[in-house]
Amino acid sequence: MTLFLLSIMVFLGGQVLPGNVGRAILGPFADQRAVDALNHTLGVDRPLLAQYWGWISNFVQGDMGTSYIFRSPVAPFVIDALGNSMKLAAVAFVLVVPIGILGGVVAALNLNRPLDRIISLGGLSVTVLPEFVTGIILILIFGVWLRWLPISAAWPRDAGFFTQLYYLILPSLPLFLVLFGYIARMARSGMIEALDSDYTRTAVLKGLPWRTVIWRHVLRNALLPTITVIATQTGYLIGGLVVIETLFRYQGIGSLIFTAARGKDFPMLESGILTIGIVYAVATLVADFLYSVLNPRIRLGSDQ
Amino acid sequence: MTNSAKAENALEVTDLSVAYRVAGRNRAVLRNLSLTIGQGEAYGLVGESGCGKSTVALTVVRYLPRNGSITGGTISLDGQNVMKLDAEALRRARAESVSMVYQDPGKALNPSIRVGRQLTEIFELGGISGQAATDRAIAMLNRVRISDPMSVMQRYPHQLSGGMQQRVAIAMALANDPSMLILDEPTTGLDATVEAEVLNLIAQLRQELSASILFISHNLAVVSNMCDRVGVLYAGMLVEEGPTEVVFNDPRHPYTVALLRCLPRGGQRKDQGRLDTIPGFLPGIGADIKGCAFADRCALADDRCRSELPPLYDLGGRLSRCFHHDKAQALPRATPSDVAPVPRAAAAPVLRVTGLNKTYASHGHALRAVKDVSLDLRPGETLGLVGESGSGKTTFARLLLGLVPPDAGGTIELEGKALAPRLENRSDDQIKAMQIVFQNPDSALNRSHSIRHLIGRALKRLAGLSGKALEARLNDLVRSVRLTDRHLAVKPRQLSGGLKQRVAIARAFAGDPRIVVCDEPTSALDVSVQAAILNLLADLQSKEDVSYIFISHDLAVVRYLSDKIAVLYLGRIMELGPSEEVFSGPHHPYTEALLSAVPKLDQTETARIRLDGEIPSATNPPSGCVFHTRCPRKIGPICEQQEPPLSEAQPGHSIRCHIPYAELARLQRAAVTEPA
Amino acid sequence: MSTIQTTSSTPDDTRPRGPLAEVFFSLLRSRTFLVGFSIVLFWVACALFGEHFAPYDPLADDIINALAPPSSEHWFGTDQIGRDVFSRVIVGSRDILTVAPLATLLATVAGTALGLVTGYFRGLVDDVVSRILEAFMAIPVVIVALLAIVALGTSKTTVIVVIGLSFAPIIARTVRSAVLAERELDYVAAAQLRHESALHTMFVEILPNVIPPILVETTVRLGYAIFAVATLSFMGFGIQPPSPDWGLSISNNYGMIGGGFWWTVLFDALAIASLVIGVNLAADGVHGALND
């Protein structure tokens, strides 16, 4: 449902709002006949509904249309780019989920002590910085001054796994920072709520060791909401990819969309965005599934 | 500290002071509190909200909120000084010698761990694991009278009813065979019938186990039934202590005296006199108290009371912190008892309901929230609605008001004219004629608006007033609910619960209503405040000739205010009749059970009629008589097959039961249950 | 281990300060808020009066002195056409500090209205609008903006409208959930029992009670609006040259950092960082003060 609406919006945004596509591509001085001819080739002179139907039914079958710029099918570009982006996102994700959760948990266990203040305020500060700002600063520090890491993510041809990883560290760091504060914050507030709960009191008053109380009784309930948040963050993560991939000259879905946008390559642009929508929807589904698996109240419903 | 095998006392609290730090200031909640609980003794701690009851419990187990600190005194559990224990020793003490059960068992159990696991982990602490731990857990659940422990072990807490959850919590508390069991409002929030079961269970377990009990409750009757000795807490101080029966029958502190007078007791009714009240307010937490904490509210207080803290006088096995303990019972009434008799002319009914139904759709099933309800109400009369939660009381009220539309078919007539089912289609006159006082004034009063705005807006919309006339009526109305001008400028949150409820009452009376629905109007309030609100409602009724539909789970309160009672069960009227007849019986077996479930102050021994099992689901009500699954007086297959009609047993008194009236009378004479 | 609050424990006290004044005073006590607010104030002052104390004209080129490293003459060095970086940083907040707040304002107004209507009416209206908002939120703001700006062309107004409208659903969601909670409260039923109109109930009864979450969400969104405007400018879709805007400057110069011309981007980056952190610290303070 959400995807359907999204596809309509993308369609409207990409094909209707710009008005005359042929004119937009060929520029204001092109011959009107050439514009009409191009519009006809592109099929944008058909009725809207027909255009939408053609576009979406092709998309579902894996045909994402033909790029205006490259004059070749969009699909391979999108799939390649998506793969690259996934690599980058995976590195960031694998780093940030455990560290973010750990940060939040540690902060909550040291509530209102200096360590908590540092993690909370530090997390808040890095989370709100635009990726290109942290990116630039990190490039300056690690790429230009210390020369520890390459400043471009474009690894040499035939690079192995570890080389690729090496090239991906710097670009993934800004994404890491943005997500870290967010996840840590959620984990922290979930922990505080769980620590304040009656069931934690019950567990403590049973005489269970503190370690058991935390591991068995607190963590699971505390981190449930964080799981949902992590999934919704995939959307923002992809938004961040647009910037990071541009900054680090990396061939991912973000830079694909960016390039398409600059070149007014609408089929490419629409397919890219719709792909992102699908990734987001899948991530949300996975999160819902995980959440219900971990939460017996949803899994089993109530007998009452 | 002695560390003998068994100390003389299970708990000794000496000179305990506790403070909470709020807005940078330490505010005292407990002031030099001392109490002792002997081995095997059950000690009750009573007091109104904010007096520090729960803080005592949390301090004993050293689990104060983050901003709480012990500012003085010692606590010794079984001869062991709790204050001096390091983390590990404290953990051991919690594991081995003290347990606690508190209010709201739904929150006390971990929602994501199976009940069985939550039990076995306690045995694992004692080195018992695997099958042995499981066996012990099953034995423990059996002990708290859970009939099917194997299946309960496999469940998550949310799959159990409130009563079952509290049983599980009690089982967990008793699993380590503690020497000290702390029960903090363990039955508050449960239905009366469930409360009765849980209290019964605790009483039985007391016989079987050796644990001493600290029982904390705001409910004097519950404590009087459960405890050997009782302490009365006021503003963090012990004001009176002694054997339960002695304290409640012969109180020696004016506060205890006043508190007991606030309760409607022994079947007291509004036309027999007003309840007594306690003037003024509880001192706030951390208030600077010179002299006796109760002096401001006490008619016996003199200059000495106001300047000098009275000591705890030892009156031979009992204590009282009052200079005038000898004349405490001569405390003058704060509210005169006398009421002007109201001449009641027989008039046409103001409200007539016929065949009212409400069905909700719930997961594809039809849920009959209200089924075929017919009744009428005369001017100046109060109809009391009683029944357990889920019986349809509140839904019925909302149907009358038009907040939810009823199923097609039934009719509601107001002064002879049919009311539209939906609120939007009722006329302004009809709207103002029927108003409501909600249970929770915090929810009912818009917190963004001043009291003047809240009442003024109602006058404008309901009475159609404006300008000078509105101003004048506003002042009248405010005075009639005994608020003053200075209350008008403030927002609701600056008022106490009782004052807020007065504002809500004023608002309901703005348009000179014919009927006011009172939906548990006092259940969020302390007893002293409750008495004042009940008096106010009774006064307004005799003055304005208004009718009430009064919903409450507190039968004594319902009885005080009602002329007529309707007993609801699963959306059906089981019994309908004049208040006195319904209460004194013969009555429906369900009514009988409800009455029997109420803990009473005036007697400790009751032959309780226990209701077995849970309230059935309204989506799938039992066949035949809906009460047959729990009925203690079930007579046979007819109860399961045929739904009895609501038939008139006496003029004006109807009962929905297969047992004939005369037979009910005979059965119930045999097991006389005293009125509440 | 929660904390015990003693609100209105002395029931009858008529407080000298109203709730708003109380929030104000607790803001003044919050160090987080004060630090954040000072930073924001500093940049607002620079935007307003910066040109008077900037040593050079931020737009004047000086090709001979292009790409000069920081020195006593040019504290932050010069960029590729010799413009003084220090002067440009000082006045670089001008555009972002008009565009971002306006976008936030638009988002707040639209989001509040949407949230009130969907939360109050529930049912079909709510379902339909919520679905649309959800779809909106499935794509990152930067990409929504990209799509819209490509379609509509670049201008400050477009940026404001695009960011405003893409944030509106987020604010609407916050308002809606607050309204849904309020709607369950009995004062709404009491209003119905006075035959109040839906408009009265929404705006006079419910709205005042949902102001605190709106306020918090607005301050947080302001931070994100700055984030988004800066990012769009960096991508070339936001503020357009020759504005000395920070994001735009970084976009123009970051290609050269491999060559060691770090001063052309570092100071702009730090400026953005300080502004965004400032706004968010202030927002955190507001959040704390309203949830005390």
Coordinates of N, CA, C and O in Angstrom, one line a residue, chain A residues 111-112 192 195-210 212 216-218 220-221 294-304, chain B residues 58 61 63 66 91 94-95 98 100 102-104 107-114 117-119 121-122 124-125 155-156 158-161 172 176 614:
Chain A
L111 N 23.6 6.4 34.6 CA 22.7 7.6 34.4 C 23.2 8.8 35.2 O 23.5 8.7 36.4
N112 N 23.2 9.9 34.5 CA 23.6 11.2 35.1 C 25.0 11.3 35.6 O 25.3 12.3 36.2
I192 N 16.5 3.0 30.4 CA 16.1 3.7 31.6 C 14.7 3.3 31.9 O 14.4 3.0 33.1
L195 N 14.8 -0.2 33.4 CA 15.4 -0.2 34.7 C 14.5 0.3 35.8 O 14.5 -0.1 36.9
D196 N 13.6 1.3 35.3 CA 12.7 1.9 36.3 C 11.4 1.0 36.5 O 10.6 1.4 37.3
S197 N 11.3 -0.1 35.7 CA 10.0 -0.8 35.7 C 9.9 -1.6 36.9 O 10.8 -1.9 37.7
D198 N 8.6 -2.0 37.2 CA 8.3 -2.9 38.3 C 8.9 -4.2 38.2 O 9.3 -4.8 39.1
Y199 N 9.0 -4.7 36.9 CA 9.5 -6.1 36.8 C 11.0 -6.2 37.1 O 11.5 -7.2 37.6
T200 N 11.7 -5.1 36.8 CA 13.1 -5.0 37.2 C 13.2 -5.0 38.8 O 14.0 -5.7 39.3
R201 N 12.3 -4.3 39.4 CA 12.3 -4.3 40.8 C 12.0 -5.7 41.3 O 12.7 -6.1 42.3
T202 N 11.1 -6.4 40.7 CA 10.8 -7.7 41.2 C 12.1 -8.6 41.0 O 12.4 -9.3 42.0
A203 N 12.8 -8.4 39.9 CA 14.0 -9.3 39.7 C 15.0 -8.9 40.7 O 15.7 -9.8 41.3
V204 N 15.2 -7.7 41.0 CA 16.2 -7.3 42.0 C 15.9 -7.8 43.4 O 16.7 -8.4 44.1
L205 N 14.6 -7.7 43.7 CA 14.1 -8.1 45.1 C 14.1 -9.6 45.2 O 14.0 -10.2 46.3
K206 N 14.2 -10.3 44.1 CA 14.3 -11.8 44.2 C 15.7 -12.1 44.7 O 15.9 -13.3 45.0
G207 N 16.6 -11.2 44.6 CA 17.9 -11.4 45.0 C 18.8 -11.9 43.9 O 19.9 -12.5 44.1
L208 N 18.4 -11.7 42.7 CA 19.2 -12.1 41.5 C 20.4 -11.2 41.5 O 20.4 -10.1 41.8
P209 N 21.6 -11.8 41.1 CA 22.7 -10.9 40.9 C 22.5 -9.9 39.8 O 21.7 -10.1 38.9
W210 N 23.0 -8.7 40.0 CA 22.8 -7.6 39.1 C 23.0 -7.9 37.7 O 22.2 -7.5 36.8
T212 N 22.6 -10.8 36.2 CA 21.5 -11.6 35.7 C 20.3 -10.7 35.5 O 19.5 -10.8 34.5
R216 N 19.1 -10.8 31.8 CA 17.9 -11.6 31.5 C 16.6 -10.8 31.5 O 15.7 -11.0 30.7
H217 N 16.6 -9.8 32.4 CA 15.3 -9.1 32.6 C 15.2 -7.8 31.9 O 14.2 -7.3 31.5
V218 N 16.3 -7.1 31.9 CA 16.3 -5.7 31.4 C 16.5 -5.6 29.9 O 15.7 -5.0 29.2
R220 N 16.4 -7.3 27.2 CA 15.4 -7.7 26.1 C 14.3 -6.7 26.0 O 13.9 -6.3 24.9
N221 N 13.7 -6.4 27.1 CA 12.6 -5.4 27.0 C 13.1 -4.1 26.6 O 12.4 -3.3 26.0
L294 N 10.4 -11.3 19.0 CA 11.0 -11.0 20.3 C 9.9 -10.6 21.3 O 10.2 -10.7 22.5
N295 N 8.8 -10.2 20.9 CA 7.8 -9.7 21.8 C 6.6 -10.7 22.0 O 5.7 -10.7 21.1
P296 N 6.6 -11.4 23.0 CA 5.5 -12.4 23.2 C 4.1 -11.8 23.2 O 3.1 -12.5 22.8
R297 N 4.0 -10.6 23.6 CA 2.7 -10.0 23.7 C 2.0 -9.8 22.3 O 0.9 -9.9 22.1
I298 N 2.9 -9.6 21.3 CA 2.4 -9.5 19.9 C 2.3 -10.9 19.3 O 1.3 -11.3 18.7
R299 N 3.3 -11.7 19.6 CA 3.4 -13.0 19.0 C 2.2 -13.9 19.4 O 1.6 -14.6 18.6
L300 N 1.8 -13.9 20.7 CA 0.8 -14.8 21.2 C -0.5 -14.1 21.4 O -1.5 -14.8 21.6
G301 N -0.6 -12.8 21.3 CA -1.9 -12.2 21.6 C -2.3 -12.4 23.0 O -1.4 -12.8 23.8
S302 N -3.5 -12.1 23.3 CA -3.9 -12.3 24.7 C -5.0 -13.2 24.8 O -5.9 -13.3 23.9
D303 N -5.0 -14.0 25.8 CA -6.1 -14.9 26.1 C -7.4 -14.2 26.7 O -8.4 -14.8 26.8
Q304 N -7.1 -13.0 27.1 CA -8.2 -12.4 27.9 C -9.3 -11.8 26.9 O -8.9 -11.2 26.0
Chain B
L58 N 9.7 0.2 50.6 CA 10.9 0.3 49.8 C 12.2 0.5 50.6 O 13.3 0.0 50.2
V61 N 13.5 -2.9 52.0 CA 14.3 -3.7 51.0 C 15.4 -2.9 50.3 O 16.0 -3.4 49.4
Y63 N 15.3 -0.3 48.3 CA 15.0 0.0 46.9 C 14.3 1.3 46.7 O 13.3 1.4 46.1
R66 N 15.6 6.8 42.9 CA 17.0 7.4 42.8 C 17.1 8.6 43.6 O 18.2 8.9 44.2
R91 N 22.0 -8.5 48.5 CA 21.4 -9.4 47.6 C 21.0 -10.7 48.3 O 19.9 -11.3 48.0
R94 N 17.9 -10.3 50.3 CA 16.7 -10.3 49.4 C 16.4 -11.7 48.9 O 15.2 -12.1 48.8
A95 N 17.4 -12.5 48.6 CA 17.2 -13.8 48.1 C 16.7 -14.7 49.2 O 16.0 -15.7 48.9
V98 N 13.7 -11.8 52.7 CA 12.6 -10.8 52.6 C 12.1 -10.9 51.2 O 12.8 -11.0 50.2
M100 N 8.7 -9.3 48.5 CA 7.7 -8.2 48.4 C 6.7 -8.5 47.3 O 7.1 -8.9 46.2
Y102 N 3.6 -6.3 45.2 CA 3.0 -5.0 45.2 C 1.8 -4.9 44.3 O 1.4 -5.9 43.6
Q103 N 1.3 -3.6 44.2 CA 0.2 -3.4 43.4 C 0.5 -3.6 41.9 O 1.6 -3.6 41.5
D104 N -0.5 -3.9 41.1 CA -0.4 -4.0 39.7 C 0.5 -5.1 39.3 O 1.6 -4.9 38.7
K107 N 2.4 -5.4 35.9 CA 3.7 -4.7 35.7 C 4.9 -5.4 36.4 O 6.0 -5.2 36.1
A108 N 4.5 -6.1 37.5 CA 5.5 -6.7 38.4 C 6.2 -7.9 37.7 O 7.3 -8.3 38.1
L109 N 5.5 -8.5 36.8 CA 6.1 -9.7 36.1 C 6.7 -9.3 34.8 O 6.2 -8.4 34.1
N110 N 7.8 -9.9 34.5 CA 8.5 -9.5 33.3 C 7.7 -10.0 32.0 O 7.4 -11.2 31.9
P111 N 7.3 -9.0 31.2 CA 6.4 -9.4 30.1 C 7.0 -10.3 29.0 O 6.2 -11.0 28.3
S112 N 8.3 -10.4 29.0 CA 8.8 -11.2 27.9 C 9.4 -12.6 28.3 O 10.1 -13.2 27.6
I113 N 9.2 -12.9 29.6 CA 9.7 -14.2 30.1 C 8.5 -15.1 30.6 O 7.6 -14.5 31.2
R114 N 8.6 -16.3 30.3 CA 7.5 -17.2 30.7 C 7.4 -17.3 32.2 O 8.4 -17.2 32.9
R117 N 9.8 -19.8 33.9 CA 11.2 -19.3 34.0 C 11.4 -18.3 35.2 O 12.4 -18.3 35.9
Q118 N 10.4 -17.4 35.3 CA 10.5 -16.4 36.3 C 10.4 -17.0 37.7 O 11.0 -16.5 38.7
L119 N 9.8 -18.2 37.8 CA 9.8 -18.9 39.1 C 11.0 -19.7 39.3 O 11.6 -19.6 40.4
E121 N 14.0 -19.4 38.3 CA 15.2 -18.7 38.5 C 15.4 -18.4 40.0 O 16.6 -18.3 40.5
I122 N 14.3 -18.4 40.7 CA 14.5 -18.2 42.2 C 15.1 -19.4 42.8 O 16.0 -19.3 43.7
E124 N 17.0 -21.5 41.3 CA 18.4 -21.6 40.9 C 19.3 -20.9 41.8 O 20.4 -21.3 42.0
L125 N 18.8 -19.8 42.3 CA 19.6 -19.0 43.2 C 20.0 -19.8 44.4 O 21.1 -19.7 45.0
R155 N 3.1 -20.1 30.2 CA 2.5 -18.8 29.6 C 3.3 -17.6 30.0 O 4.2 -17.6 30.8
Y156 N 3.0 -16.6 29.2 CA 3.6 -15.2 29.5 C 2.6 -14.5 30.4 O 1.3 -14.7 30.3
H158 N 1.0 -11.7 30.3 CA -0.1 -11.0 29.7 C -1.2 -12.0 29.4 O -2.3 -11.6 29.1
Q159 N -0.9 -13.3 29.4 CA -2.0 -14.3 29.1 C -2.8 -14.7 30.3 O -3.6 -15.6 30.2
L160 N -2.4 -14.1 31.4 CA -3.1 -14.5 32.7 C -4.0 -13.3 33.1 O -3.7 -12.1 32.8
S161 N -5.1 -13.6 33.9 CA -5.9 -12.5 34.4 C -5.2 -11.8 35.6 O -4.2 -12.4 36.1
M172 N 6.0 -16.3 43.7 CA 7.4 -15.9 43.5 C 7.9 -15.4 44.8 O 9.0 -15.6 45.2
N176 N 11.2 -18.4 48.1 CA 12.4 -18.5 48.9 C 12.1 -18.7 50.4 O 13.0 -18.6 51.2
E614 N -13.0 -17.4 36.5 CA -12.8 -16.1 36.0 C -14.1 -15.6 35.4 O -15.0 -16.4 35.1

